[in-house]
Short mmCIF file of C-alpha atoms and ligand atoms in Angstrom, two decimals:
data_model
loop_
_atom_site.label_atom_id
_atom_site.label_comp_id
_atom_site.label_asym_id
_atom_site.label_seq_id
_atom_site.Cartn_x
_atom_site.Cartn_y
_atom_site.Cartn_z
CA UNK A 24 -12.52 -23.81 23.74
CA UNK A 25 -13.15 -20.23 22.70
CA UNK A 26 -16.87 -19.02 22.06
CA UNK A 27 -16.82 -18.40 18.01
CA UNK A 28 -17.89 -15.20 17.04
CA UNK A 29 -18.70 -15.85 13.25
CA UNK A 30 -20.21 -12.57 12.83
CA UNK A 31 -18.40 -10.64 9.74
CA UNK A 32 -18.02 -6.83 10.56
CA UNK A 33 -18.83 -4.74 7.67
CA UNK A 34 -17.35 -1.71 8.92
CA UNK A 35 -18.27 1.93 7.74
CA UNK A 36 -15.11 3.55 7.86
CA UNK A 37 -16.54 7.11 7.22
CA UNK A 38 -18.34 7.35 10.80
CA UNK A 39 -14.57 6.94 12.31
CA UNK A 40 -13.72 8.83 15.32
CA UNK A 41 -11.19 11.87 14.75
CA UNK A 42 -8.09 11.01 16.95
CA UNK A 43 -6.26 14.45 17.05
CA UNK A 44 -4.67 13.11 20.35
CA UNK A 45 -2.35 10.67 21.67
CA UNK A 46 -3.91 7.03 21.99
CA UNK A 47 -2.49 5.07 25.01
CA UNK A 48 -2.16 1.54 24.86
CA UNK A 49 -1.44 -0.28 28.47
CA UNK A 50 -3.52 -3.55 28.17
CA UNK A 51 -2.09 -6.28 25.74
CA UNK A 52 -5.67 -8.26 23.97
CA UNK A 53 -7.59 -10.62 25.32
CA UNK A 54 -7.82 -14.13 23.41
CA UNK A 55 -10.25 -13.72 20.50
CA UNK A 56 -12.13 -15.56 17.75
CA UNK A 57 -13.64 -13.83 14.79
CA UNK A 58 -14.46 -12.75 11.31
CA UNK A 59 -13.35 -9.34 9.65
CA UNK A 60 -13.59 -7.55 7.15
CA UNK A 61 -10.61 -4.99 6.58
CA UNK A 62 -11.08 -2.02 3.85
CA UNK A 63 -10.42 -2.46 0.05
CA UNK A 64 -7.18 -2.38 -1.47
CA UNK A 65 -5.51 0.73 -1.78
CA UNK A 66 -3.62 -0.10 -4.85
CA UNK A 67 -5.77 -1.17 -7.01
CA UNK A 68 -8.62 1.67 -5.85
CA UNK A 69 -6.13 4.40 -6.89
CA UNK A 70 -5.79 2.00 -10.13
CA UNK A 71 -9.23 1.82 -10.69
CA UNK A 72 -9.85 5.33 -9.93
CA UNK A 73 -7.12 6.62 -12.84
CA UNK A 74 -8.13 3.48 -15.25
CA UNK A 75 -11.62 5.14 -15.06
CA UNK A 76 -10.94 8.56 -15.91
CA UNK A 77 -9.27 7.56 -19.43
CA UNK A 78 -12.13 5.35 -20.10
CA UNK A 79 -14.85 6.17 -22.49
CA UNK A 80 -18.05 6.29 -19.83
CA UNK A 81 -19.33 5.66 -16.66
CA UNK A 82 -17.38 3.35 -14.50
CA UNK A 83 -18.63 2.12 -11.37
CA UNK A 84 -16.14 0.57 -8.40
CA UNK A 85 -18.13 -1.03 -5.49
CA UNK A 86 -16.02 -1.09 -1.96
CA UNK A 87 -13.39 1.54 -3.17
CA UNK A 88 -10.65 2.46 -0.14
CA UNK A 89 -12.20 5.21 1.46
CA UNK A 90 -8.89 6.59 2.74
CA UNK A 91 -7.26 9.57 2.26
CA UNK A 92 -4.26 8.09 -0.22
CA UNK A 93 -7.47 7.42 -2.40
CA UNK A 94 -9.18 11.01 -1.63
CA UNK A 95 -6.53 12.47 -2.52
CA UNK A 96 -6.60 10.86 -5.99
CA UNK A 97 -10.04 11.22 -6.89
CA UNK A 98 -10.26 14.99 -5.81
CA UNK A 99 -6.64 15.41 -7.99
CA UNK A 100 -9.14 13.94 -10.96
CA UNK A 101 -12.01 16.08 -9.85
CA UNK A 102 -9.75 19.31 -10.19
CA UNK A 103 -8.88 17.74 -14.17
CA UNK A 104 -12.64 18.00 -14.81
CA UNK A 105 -13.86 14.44 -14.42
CA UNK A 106 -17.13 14.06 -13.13
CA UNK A 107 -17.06 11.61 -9.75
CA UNK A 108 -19.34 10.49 -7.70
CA UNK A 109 -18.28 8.70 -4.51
CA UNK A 110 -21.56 7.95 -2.18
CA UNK A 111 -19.47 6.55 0.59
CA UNK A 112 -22.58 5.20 2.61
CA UNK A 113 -23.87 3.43 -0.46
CA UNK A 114 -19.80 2.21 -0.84
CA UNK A 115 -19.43 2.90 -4.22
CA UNK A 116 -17.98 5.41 -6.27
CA UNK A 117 -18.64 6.23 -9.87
CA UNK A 118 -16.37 8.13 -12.97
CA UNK A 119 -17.49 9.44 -15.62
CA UNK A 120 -14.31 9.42 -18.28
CA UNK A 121 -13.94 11.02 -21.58
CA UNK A 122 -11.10 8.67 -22.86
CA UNK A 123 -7.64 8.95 -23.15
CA UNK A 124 -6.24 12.88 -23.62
CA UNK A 125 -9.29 14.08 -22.48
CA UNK A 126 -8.33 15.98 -18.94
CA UNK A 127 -9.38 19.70 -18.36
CA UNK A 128 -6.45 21.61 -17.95
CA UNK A 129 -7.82 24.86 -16.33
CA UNK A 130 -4.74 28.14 -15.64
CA UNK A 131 -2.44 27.31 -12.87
CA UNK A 132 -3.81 24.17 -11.52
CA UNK A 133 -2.29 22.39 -8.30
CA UNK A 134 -2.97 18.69 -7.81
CA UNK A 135 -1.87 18.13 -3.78
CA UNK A 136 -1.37 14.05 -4.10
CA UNK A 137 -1.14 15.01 0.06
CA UNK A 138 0.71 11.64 1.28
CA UNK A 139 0.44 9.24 -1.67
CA UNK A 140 3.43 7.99 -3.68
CA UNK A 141 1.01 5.55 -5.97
CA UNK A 142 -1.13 8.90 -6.64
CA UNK A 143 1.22 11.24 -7.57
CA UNK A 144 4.03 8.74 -9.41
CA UNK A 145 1.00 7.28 -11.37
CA UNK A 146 -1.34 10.96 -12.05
CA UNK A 147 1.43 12.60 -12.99
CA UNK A 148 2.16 10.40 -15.99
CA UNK A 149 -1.59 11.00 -17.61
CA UNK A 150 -0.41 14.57 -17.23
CA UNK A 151 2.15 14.38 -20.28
CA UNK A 152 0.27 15.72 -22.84
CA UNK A 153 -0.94 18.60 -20.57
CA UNK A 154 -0.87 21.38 -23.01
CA UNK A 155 -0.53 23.61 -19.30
CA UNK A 156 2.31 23.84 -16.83
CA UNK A 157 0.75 21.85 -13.65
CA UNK A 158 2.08 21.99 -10.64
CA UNK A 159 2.40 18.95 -8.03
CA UNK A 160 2.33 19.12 -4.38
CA UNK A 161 2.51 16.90 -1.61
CA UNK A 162 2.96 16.22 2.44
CA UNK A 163 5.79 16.63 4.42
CA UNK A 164 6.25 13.07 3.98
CA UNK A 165 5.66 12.80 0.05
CA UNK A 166 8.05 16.61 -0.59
CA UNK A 167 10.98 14.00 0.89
CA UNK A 168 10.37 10.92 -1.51
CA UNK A 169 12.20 10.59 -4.93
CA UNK A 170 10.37 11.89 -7.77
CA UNK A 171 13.53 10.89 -10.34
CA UNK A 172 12.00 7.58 -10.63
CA UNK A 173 9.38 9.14 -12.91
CA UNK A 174 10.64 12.17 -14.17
CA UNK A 175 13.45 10.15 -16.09
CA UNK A 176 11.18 8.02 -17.83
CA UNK A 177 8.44 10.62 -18.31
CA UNK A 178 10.96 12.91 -19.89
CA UNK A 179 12.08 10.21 -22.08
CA UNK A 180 8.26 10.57 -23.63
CA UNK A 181 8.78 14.01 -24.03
CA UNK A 182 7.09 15.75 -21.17
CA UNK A 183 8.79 18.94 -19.29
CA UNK A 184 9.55 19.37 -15.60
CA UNK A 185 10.69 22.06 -13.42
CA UNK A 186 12.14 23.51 -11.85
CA UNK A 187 15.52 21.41 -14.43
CA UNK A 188 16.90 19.35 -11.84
CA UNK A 189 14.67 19.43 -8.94
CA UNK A 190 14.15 15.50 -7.75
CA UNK A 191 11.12 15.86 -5.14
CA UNK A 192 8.24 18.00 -5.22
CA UNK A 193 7.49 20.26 -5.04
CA UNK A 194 7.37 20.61 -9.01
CA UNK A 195 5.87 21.16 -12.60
CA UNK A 196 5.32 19.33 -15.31
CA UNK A 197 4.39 20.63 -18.59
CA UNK A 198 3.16 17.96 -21.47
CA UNK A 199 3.74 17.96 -25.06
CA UNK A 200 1.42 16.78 -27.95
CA UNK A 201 4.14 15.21 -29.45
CA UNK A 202 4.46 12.10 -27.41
CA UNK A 203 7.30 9.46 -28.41
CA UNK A 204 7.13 6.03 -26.73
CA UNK A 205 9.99 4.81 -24.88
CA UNK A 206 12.12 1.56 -23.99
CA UNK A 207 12.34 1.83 -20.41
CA UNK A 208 14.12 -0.59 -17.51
CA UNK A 209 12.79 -0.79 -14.01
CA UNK A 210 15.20 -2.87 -12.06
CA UNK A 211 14.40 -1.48 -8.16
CA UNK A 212 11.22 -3.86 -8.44
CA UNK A 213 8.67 -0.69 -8.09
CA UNK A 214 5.49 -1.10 -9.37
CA UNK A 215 5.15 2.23 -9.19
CA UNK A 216 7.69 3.09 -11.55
CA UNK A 217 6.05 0.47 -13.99
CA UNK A 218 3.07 1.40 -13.45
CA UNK A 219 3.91 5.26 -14.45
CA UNK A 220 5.56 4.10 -17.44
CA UNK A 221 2.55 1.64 -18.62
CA UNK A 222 0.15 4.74 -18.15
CA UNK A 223 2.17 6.92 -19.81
CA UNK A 224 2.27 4.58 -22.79
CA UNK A 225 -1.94 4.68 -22.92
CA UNK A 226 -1.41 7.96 -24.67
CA UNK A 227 1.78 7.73 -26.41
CA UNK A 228 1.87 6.53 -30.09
CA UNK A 229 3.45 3.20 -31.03
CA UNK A 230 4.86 0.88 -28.91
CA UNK A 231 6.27 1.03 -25.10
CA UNK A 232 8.64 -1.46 -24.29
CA UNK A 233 9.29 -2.32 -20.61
CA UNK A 234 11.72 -4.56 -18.90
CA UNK A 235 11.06 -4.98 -15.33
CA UNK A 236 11.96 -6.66 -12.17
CA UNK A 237 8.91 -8.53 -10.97
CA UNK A 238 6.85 -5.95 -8.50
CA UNK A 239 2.99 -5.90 -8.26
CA UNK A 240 0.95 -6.87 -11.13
CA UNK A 241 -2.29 -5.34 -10.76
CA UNK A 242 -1.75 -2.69 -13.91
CA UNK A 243 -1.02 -5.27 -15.78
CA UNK A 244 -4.08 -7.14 -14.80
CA UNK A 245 -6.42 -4.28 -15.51
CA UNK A 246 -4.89 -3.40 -18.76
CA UNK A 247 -5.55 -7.31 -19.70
CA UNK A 248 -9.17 -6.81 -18.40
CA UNK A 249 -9.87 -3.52 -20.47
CA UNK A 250 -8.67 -5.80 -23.46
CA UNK A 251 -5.54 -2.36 -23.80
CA UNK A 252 -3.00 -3.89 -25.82
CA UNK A 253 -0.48 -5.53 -24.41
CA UNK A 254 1.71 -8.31 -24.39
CA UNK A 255 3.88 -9.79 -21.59
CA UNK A 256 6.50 -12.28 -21.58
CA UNK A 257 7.25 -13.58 -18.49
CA UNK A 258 11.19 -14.18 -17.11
CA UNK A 259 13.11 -15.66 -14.22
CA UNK A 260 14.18 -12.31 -13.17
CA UNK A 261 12.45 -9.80 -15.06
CA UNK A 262 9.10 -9.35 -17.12
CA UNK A 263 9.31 -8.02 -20.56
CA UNK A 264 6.06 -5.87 -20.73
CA UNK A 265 5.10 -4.54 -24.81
CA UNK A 266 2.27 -1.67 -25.25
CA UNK A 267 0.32 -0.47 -27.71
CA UNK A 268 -0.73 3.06 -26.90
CA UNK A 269 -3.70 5.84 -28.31
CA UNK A 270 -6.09 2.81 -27.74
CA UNK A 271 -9.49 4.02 -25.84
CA UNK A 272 -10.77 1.47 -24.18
CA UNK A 273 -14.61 1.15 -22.39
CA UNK A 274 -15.71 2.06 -18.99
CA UNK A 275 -15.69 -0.98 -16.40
CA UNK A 276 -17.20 -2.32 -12.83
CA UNK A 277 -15.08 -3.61 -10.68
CA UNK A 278 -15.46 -4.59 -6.72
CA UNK A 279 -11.97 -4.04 -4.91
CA UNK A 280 -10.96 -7.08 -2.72
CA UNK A 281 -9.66 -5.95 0.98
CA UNK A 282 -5.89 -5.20 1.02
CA UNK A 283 -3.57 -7.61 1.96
CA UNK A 284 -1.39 -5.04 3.48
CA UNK A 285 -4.24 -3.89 6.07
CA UNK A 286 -4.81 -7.83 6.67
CA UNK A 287 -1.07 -8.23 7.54
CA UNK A 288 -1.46 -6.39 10.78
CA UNK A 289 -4.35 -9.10 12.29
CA UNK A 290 -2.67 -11.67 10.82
CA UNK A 291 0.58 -11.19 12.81
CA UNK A 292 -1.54 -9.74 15.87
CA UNK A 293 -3.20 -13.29 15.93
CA UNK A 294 0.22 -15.16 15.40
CA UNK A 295 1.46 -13.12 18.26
CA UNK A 296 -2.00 -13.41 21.22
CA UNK A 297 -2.53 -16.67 23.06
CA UNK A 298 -5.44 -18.93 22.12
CA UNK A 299 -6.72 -16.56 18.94
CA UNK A 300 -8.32 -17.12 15.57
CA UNK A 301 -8.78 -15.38 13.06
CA UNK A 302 -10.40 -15.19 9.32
CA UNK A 303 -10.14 -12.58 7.36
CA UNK A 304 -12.17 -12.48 4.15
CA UNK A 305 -12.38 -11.62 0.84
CA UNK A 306 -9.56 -10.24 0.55
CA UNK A 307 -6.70 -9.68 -2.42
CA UNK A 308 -4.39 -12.63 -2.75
CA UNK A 309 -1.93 -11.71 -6.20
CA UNK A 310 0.85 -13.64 -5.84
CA UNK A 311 2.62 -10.66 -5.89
CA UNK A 312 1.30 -9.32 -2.96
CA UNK A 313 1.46 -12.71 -0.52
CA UNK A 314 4.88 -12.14 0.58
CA UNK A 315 3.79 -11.70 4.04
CA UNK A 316 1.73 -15.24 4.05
CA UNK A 317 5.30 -16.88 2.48
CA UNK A 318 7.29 -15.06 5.14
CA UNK A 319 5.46 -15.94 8.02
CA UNK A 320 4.96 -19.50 6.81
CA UNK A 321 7.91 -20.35 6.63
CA UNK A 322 8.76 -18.56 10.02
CA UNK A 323 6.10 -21.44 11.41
CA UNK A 324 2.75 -20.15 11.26
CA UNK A 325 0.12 -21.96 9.50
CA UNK A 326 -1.64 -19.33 7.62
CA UNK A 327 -4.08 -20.77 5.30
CA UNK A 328 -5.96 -19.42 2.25
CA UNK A 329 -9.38 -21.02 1.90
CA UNK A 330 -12.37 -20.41 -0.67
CA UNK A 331 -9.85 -19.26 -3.41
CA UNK A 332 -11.76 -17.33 -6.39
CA UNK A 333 -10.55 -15.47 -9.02
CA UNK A 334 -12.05 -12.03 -9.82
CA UNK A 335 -10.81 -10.18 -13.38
CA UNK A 336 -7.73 -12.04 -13.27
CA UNK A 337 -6.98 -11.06 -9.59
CA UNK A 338 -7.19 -13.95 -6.53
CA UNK A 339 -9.55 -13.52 -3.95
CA UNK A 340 -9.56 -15.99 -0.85
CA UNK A 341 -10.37 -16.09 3.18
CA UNK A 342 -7.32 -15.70 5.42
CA UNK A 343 -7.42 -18.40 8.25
CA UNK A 344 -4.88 -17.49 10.75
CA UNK A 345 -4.18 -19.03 14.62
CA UNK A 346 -1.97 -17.92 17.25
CA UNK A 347 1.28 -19.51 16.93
CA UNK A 348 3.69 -19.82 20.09
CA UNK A 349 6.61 -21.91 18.24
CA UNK A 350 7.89 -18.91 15.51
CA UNK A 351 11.32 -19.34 13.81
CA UNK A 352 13.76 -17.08 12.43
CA UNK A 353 13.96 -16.80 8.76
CA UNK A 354 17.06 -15.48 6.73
CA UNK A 355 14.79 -14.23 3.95
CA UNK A 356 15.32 -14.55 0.51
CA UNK A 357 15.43 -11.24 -1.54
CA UNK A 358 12.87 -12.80 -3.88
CA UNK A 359 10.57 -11.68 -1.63
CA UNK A 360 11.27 -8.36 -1.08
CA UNK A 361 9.26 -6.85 -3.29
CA UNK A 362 5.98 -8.97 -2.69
CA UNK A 363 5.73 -7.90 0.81
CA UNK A 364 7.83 -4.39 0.62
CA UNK A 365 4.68 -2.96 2.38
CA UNK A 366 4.46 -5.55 5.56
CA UNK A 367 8.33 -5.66 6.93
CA UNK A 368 7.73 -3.31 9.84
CA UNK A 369 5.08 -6.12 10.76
CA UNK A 370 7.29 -9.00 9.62
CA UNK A 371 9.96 -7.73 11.85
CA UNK A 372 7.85 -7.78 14.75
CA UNK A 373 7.10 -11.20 14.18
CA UNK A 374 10.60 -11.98 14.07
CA UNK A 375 11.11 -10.49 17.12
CA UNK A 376 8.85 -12.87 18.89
CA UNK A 377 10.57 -15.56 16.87
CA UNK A 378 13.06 -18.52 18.05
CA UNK A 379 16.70 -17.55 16.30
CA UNK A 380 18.59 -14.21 14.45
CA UNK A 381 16.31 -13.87 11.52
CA UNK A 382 18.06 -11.92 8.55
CA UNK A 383 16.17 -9.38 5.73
CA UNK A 384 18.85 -7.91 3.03
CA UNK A 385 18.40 -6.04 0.49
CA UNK A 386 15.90 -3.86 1.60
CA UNK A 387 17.02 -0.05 0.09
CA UNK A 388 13.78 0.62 -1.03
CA UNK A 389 11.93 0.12 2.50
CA UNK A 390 13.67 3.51 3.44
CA UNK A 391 12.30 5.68 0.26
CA UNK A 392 8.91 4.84 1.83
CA UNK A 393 6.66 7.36 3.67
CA UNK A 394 9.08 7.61 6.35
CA UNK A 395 12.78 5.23 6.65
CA UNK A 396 10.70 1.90 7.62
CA UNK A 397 14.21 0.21 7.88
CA UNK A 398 15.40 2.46 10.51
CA UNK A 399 11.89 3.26 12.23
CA UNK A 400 12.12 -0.78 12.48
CA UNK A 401 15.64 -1.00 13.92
CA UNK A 402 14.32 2.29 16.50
CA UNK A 403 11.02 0.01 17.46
CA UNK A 404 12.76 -3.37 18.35
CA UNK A 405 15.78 -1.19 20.11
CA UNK A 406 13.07 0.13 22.22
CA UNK A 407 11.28 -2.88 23.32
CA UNK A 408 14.71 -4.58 24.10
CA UNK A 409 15.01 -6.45 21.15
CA UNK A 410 18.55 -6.60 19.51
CA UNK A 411 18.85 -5.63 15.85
CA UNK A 412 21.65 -4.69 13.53
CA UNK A 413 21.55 -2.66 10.13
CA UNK A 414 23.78 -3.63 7.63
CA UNK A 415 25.31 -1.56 4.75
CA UNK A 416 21.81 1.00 5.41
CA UNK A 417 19.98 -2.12 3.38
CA UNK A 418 19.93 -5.17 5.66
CA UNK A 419 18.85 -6.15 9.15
CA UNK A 420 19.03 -8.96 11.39
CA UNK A 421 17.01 -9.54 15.17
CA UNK A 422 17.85 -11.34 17.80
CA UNK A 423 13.89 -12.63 18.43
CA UNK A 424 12.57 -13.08 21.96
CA UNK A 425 9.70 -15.59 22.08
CA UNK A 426 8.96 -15.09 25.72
CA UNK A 427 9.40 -10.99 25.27
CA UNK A 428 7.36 -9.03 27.44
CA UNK A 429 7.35 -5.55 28.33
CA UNK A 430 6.85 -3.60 31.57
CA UNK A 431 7.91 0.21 31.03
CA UNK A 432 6.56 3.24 29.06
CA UNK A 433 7.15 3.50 25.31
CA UNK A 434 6.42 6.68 23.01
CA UNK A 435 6.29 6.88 19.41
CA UNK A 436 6.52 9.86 17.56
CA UNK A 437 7.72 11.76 15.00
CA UNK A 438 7.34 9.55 12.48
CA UNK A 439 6.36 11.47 9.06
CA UNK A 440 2.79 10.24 10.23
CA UNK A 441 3.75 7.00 8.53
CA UNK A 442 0.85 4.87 8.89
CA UNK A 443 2.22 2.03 8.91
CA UNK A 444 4.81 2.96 11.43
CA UNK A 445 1.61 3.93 13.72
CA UNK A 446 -0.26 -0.07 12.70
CA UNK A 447 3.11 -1.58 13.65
CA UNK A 448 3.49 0.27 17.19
CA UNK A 449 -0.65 -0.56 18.22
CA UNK A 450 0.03 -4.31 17.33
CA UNK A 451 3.29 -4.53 19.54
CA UNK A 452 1.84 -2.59 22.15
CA UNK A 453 -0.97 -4.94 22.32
CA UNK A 454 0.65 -8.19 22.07
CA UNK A 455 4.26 -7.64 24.03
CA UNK A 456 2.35 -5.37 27.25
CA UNK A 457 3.72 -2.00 28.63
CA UNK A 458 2.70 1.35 28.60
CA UNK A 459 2.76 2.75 24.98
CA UNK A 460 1.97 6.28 24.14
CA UNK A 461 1.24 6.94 20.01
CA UNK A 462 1.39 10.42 18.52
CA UNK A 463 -0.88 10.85 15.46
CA UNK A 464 -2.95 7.74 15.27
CA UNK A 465 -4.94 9.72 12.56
CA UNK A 466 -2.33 8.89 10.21
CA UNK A 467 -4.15 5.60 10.17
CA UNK A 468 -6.74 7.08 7.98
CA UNK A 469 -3.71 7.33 4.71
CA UNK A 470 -4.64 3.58 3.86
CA UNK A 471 -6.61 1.97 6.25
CA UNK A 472 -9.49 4.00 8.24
CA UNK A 473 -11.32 0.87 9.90
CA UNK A 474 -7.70 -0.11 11.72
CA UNK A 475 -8.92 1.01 15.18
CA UNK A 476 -12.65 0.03 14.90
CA UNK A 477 -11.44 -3.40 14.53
CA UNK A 478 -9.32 -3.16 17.27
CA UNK A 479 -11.97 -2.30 19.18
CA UNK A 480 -14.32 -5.20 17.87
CA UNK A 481 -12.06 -7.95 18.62
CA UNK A 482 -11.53 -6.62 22.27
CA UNK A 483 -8.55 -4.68 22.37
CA UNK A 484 -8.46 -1.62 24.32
CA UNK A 485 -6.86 1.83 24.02
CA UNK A 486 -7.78 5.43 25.11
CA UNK A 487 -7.65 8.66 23.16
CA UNK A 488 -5.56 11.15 25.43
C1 S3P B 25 2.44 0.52 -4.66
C2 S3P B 25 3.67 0.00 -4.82
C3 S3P B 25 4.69 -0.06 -3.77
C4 S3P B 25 4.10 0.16 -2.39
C5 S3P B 25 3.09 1.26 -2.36
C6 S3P B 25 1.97 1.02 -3.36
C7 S3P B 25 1.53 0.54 -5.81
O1 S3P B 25 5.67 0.92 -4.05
O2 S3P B 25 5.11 0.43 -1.45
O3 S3P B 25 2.52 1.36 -1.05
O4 S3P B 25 0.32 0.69 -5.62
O5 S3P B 25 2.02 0.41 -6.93
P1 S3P B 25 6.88 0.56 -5.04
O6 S3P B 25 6.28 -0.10 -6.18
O7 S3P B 25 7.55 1.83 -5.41
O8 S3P B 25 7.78 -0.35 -4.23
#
């Protein structure tokens, strides 16, 4: 029987150490048994953060992500004149908004959204009545991601972009007072695409019309909560999403749940050690976020949600997860896609380790992502020995390996400083063995600054080199 350790961490992310260097990985963990904590939800702490700056007063957000994807968004808002303040000892962070329309726009102003899709794709539509040209910048990574996706529909409203055209960012984009709302169809299943048209309708007149593929619902849920107009009917395939803009709505509290995509990488490092438990609480279970607990549930594990609440229409519950040593393949229904489009590299890890070829299709979005997580995936399993094919650049199946161990000297880098590239590689290095060298662990610090801490508290060992 293993000792339980049923002490919760509550981990201060911003005393983290600064990991310029390599880390080396060459001991897989020990068995553990314990309770975490894992940071807030970066989603819905960009959300909040935007939400809050069109609201009339002060909002206040208690355990807001204190990661740089979320930096990056509040000091974007800071430079459009609203008043934050973010004590991140104290772990909460208050705005002070003005309502809708009611940004600063100072002489050539450049928001840097740094490595964030969700800031940039979202900010950039409360930027269309800018009466300014603005200019938008971002990483290496972000300057390579698709910026069509919103400039179509943001057009369609009437704002101005430039240079005519251009598709990534670097770019401008000028606003109009003369807003017209739009019908709009989102059929990749983004909820970022959504998401930029529903906050683009806040300040357009009349009524925004959306059809979408199902993708995350948390702007929908917070528009609901701020009692914004709008009505949704729900379909098979696709939502139909109605909006009522030029509607100011009050300032709000709101305590973020941890993100589900931070918990995916204990849950599947606990699937994958011998003997392990663990439970991981509090943390944001929207059904359209729990891809990862279907996937791996039907794969074998018994991942279980206990002390279910629901907070502002959102679901909140403790993961319970044990180590599993019987994992199946899965051929994966496309249903799913979206609802865990942030967890695959994981997922296919644990299908590595699983009995049978599993199959994921469908998957063109996972390479528009901070780096190509499709083919990073493929590159990771190639190099531990694990066979994988992609199909038609969408689609992949691997050959899993339940007994899989490694004994030889891996290195991963150059990868865009995806951080979830650099989450995947620490969990296989410490469950499958080997010597495993990892450029750039900062890149952790994009969505989930506590990653190595934990690490750390539930035994696993590494070296900065
Ligand atoms: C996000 C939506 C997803 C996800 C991203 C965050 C969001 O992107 O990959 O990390 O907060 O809306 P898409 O909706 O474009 O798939």
């Amino acid at each position: 029987m293993l000792e339980v350790n049923i002490l919760a961490i509550h981990l201060n992310s911003t005393s983290n150490i600064l990991m310029p260097k390599p880390i080396i990985i060459k001991k897989e963990i020990k068995k553990f048994d314990k309770k975490i904590k894992v940071d807030g939800d970066k989603s819905l702490s960009i959300r909040f953060a935007l939400l809050a700056s069109q609201a009339i007063g002060k909002s206040k957000a208690n355990n807001l992500l204190k990661s740089e994807d979320v930096v990056s968004t509040i000091n974007c808002l800071k430079k459009l004149g609203v008043k934050i303040i973010w004590d991140k000892k104290k772990n909460f962070c208050e705005i002070y908004g003005n309502g809708l329309n009611s940004f600063a726009y100072k002489d050539n102003l450049i928001l840097d959204g740094k490595n964030s899709g969700t800031c940039v794709r979202l900010l950039t539509s409360l930027l269309i009545n800018s009466s300014k040209k603005i200019k938008i910048v971002g990483d290496k990574s972000l300057s390579k991601r698709d910026m069509k996706r919103i400039i179509d529909p943001l057009s369609e409203f009437g704002a101005t972009f430039y240079p005519k055209y251009r598709n990534t960012l670097p770019l401008y984009v000028k606003g109009t007072d003369n807003l017209t709302p739009i019908n709009y169809i989102e059929s990749k299943g983004s909820s970022q695409c959504k998401s930029s048209v529903m906050l683009a309708a806040l300040l357009s007149p009349g009524q925004t019309k959306i059809k979408c593929k199902h993708s995350r619902n948390h702007t929908e849920l917070l528009f609901k909560y701020l009692k914004i107009p709008i009505k949704i009917k729900k379909g098979r395939n696709f939502d139909i999403i109605k909006i009522k803009g030029k509607k100011n709505f009050n300032s709000f509290n709101y305590n973020i749940p941890s993100d589900i995509s931070s918990s995916a990488f204990f849950i599947v490092l606990t699937l994958l050690s011998k003997n392990s438990k663990i439970v991981l609480e509090k943390v944001g279970v929207n059904d359209s976020r729990i891809g990862v607990v279907t996937i791996l549930n039907k794969m074998g594990a018994k991942i279980k949600l206990k002390n279910k609440k629901k907070y502002k229409g959102e679901k909140i519950a403790d993961i319970h997860v044990r180590s599993s040593n019987s994992l199946k393949s899965i051929n994966c229904s496309k249903k799913l896609n979206s609802s865990a489009i942030d967890e695959f590299l994981i997922i296919f890890l644990a299908a590595a380790r699983a009995k049978g070829v599993s199959y994921f299709k469908n998957l063109e979005e996972l390479n528009k992502k901070e780096s190509k997580r499709l083919d990073w995936g493929s590159k990771i399993l190639s190099m531990i020995g694990v066979k994988n094919q992609i199909i038609n650049n969408h689609s992949i199946k691997i050959w899993g390996q339940p007994n899989l161990k490694l004994n030889k000297n891996i290195e991963i880098k150059n990868y865009l400083k995806d951080h979830r590239v650099m989450a995947m590689s620490s969990i296989a290095a410490l469950t499958l063995g080997g010597k495993w060298k990892i450029h750039d662990p900062d890149s952790i610090k994009t969505s989930f600054p506590s990653f190595f801490k934990i690490i750390k508290f539930l035994g696993g060992r590494y070296e900065v080199n």
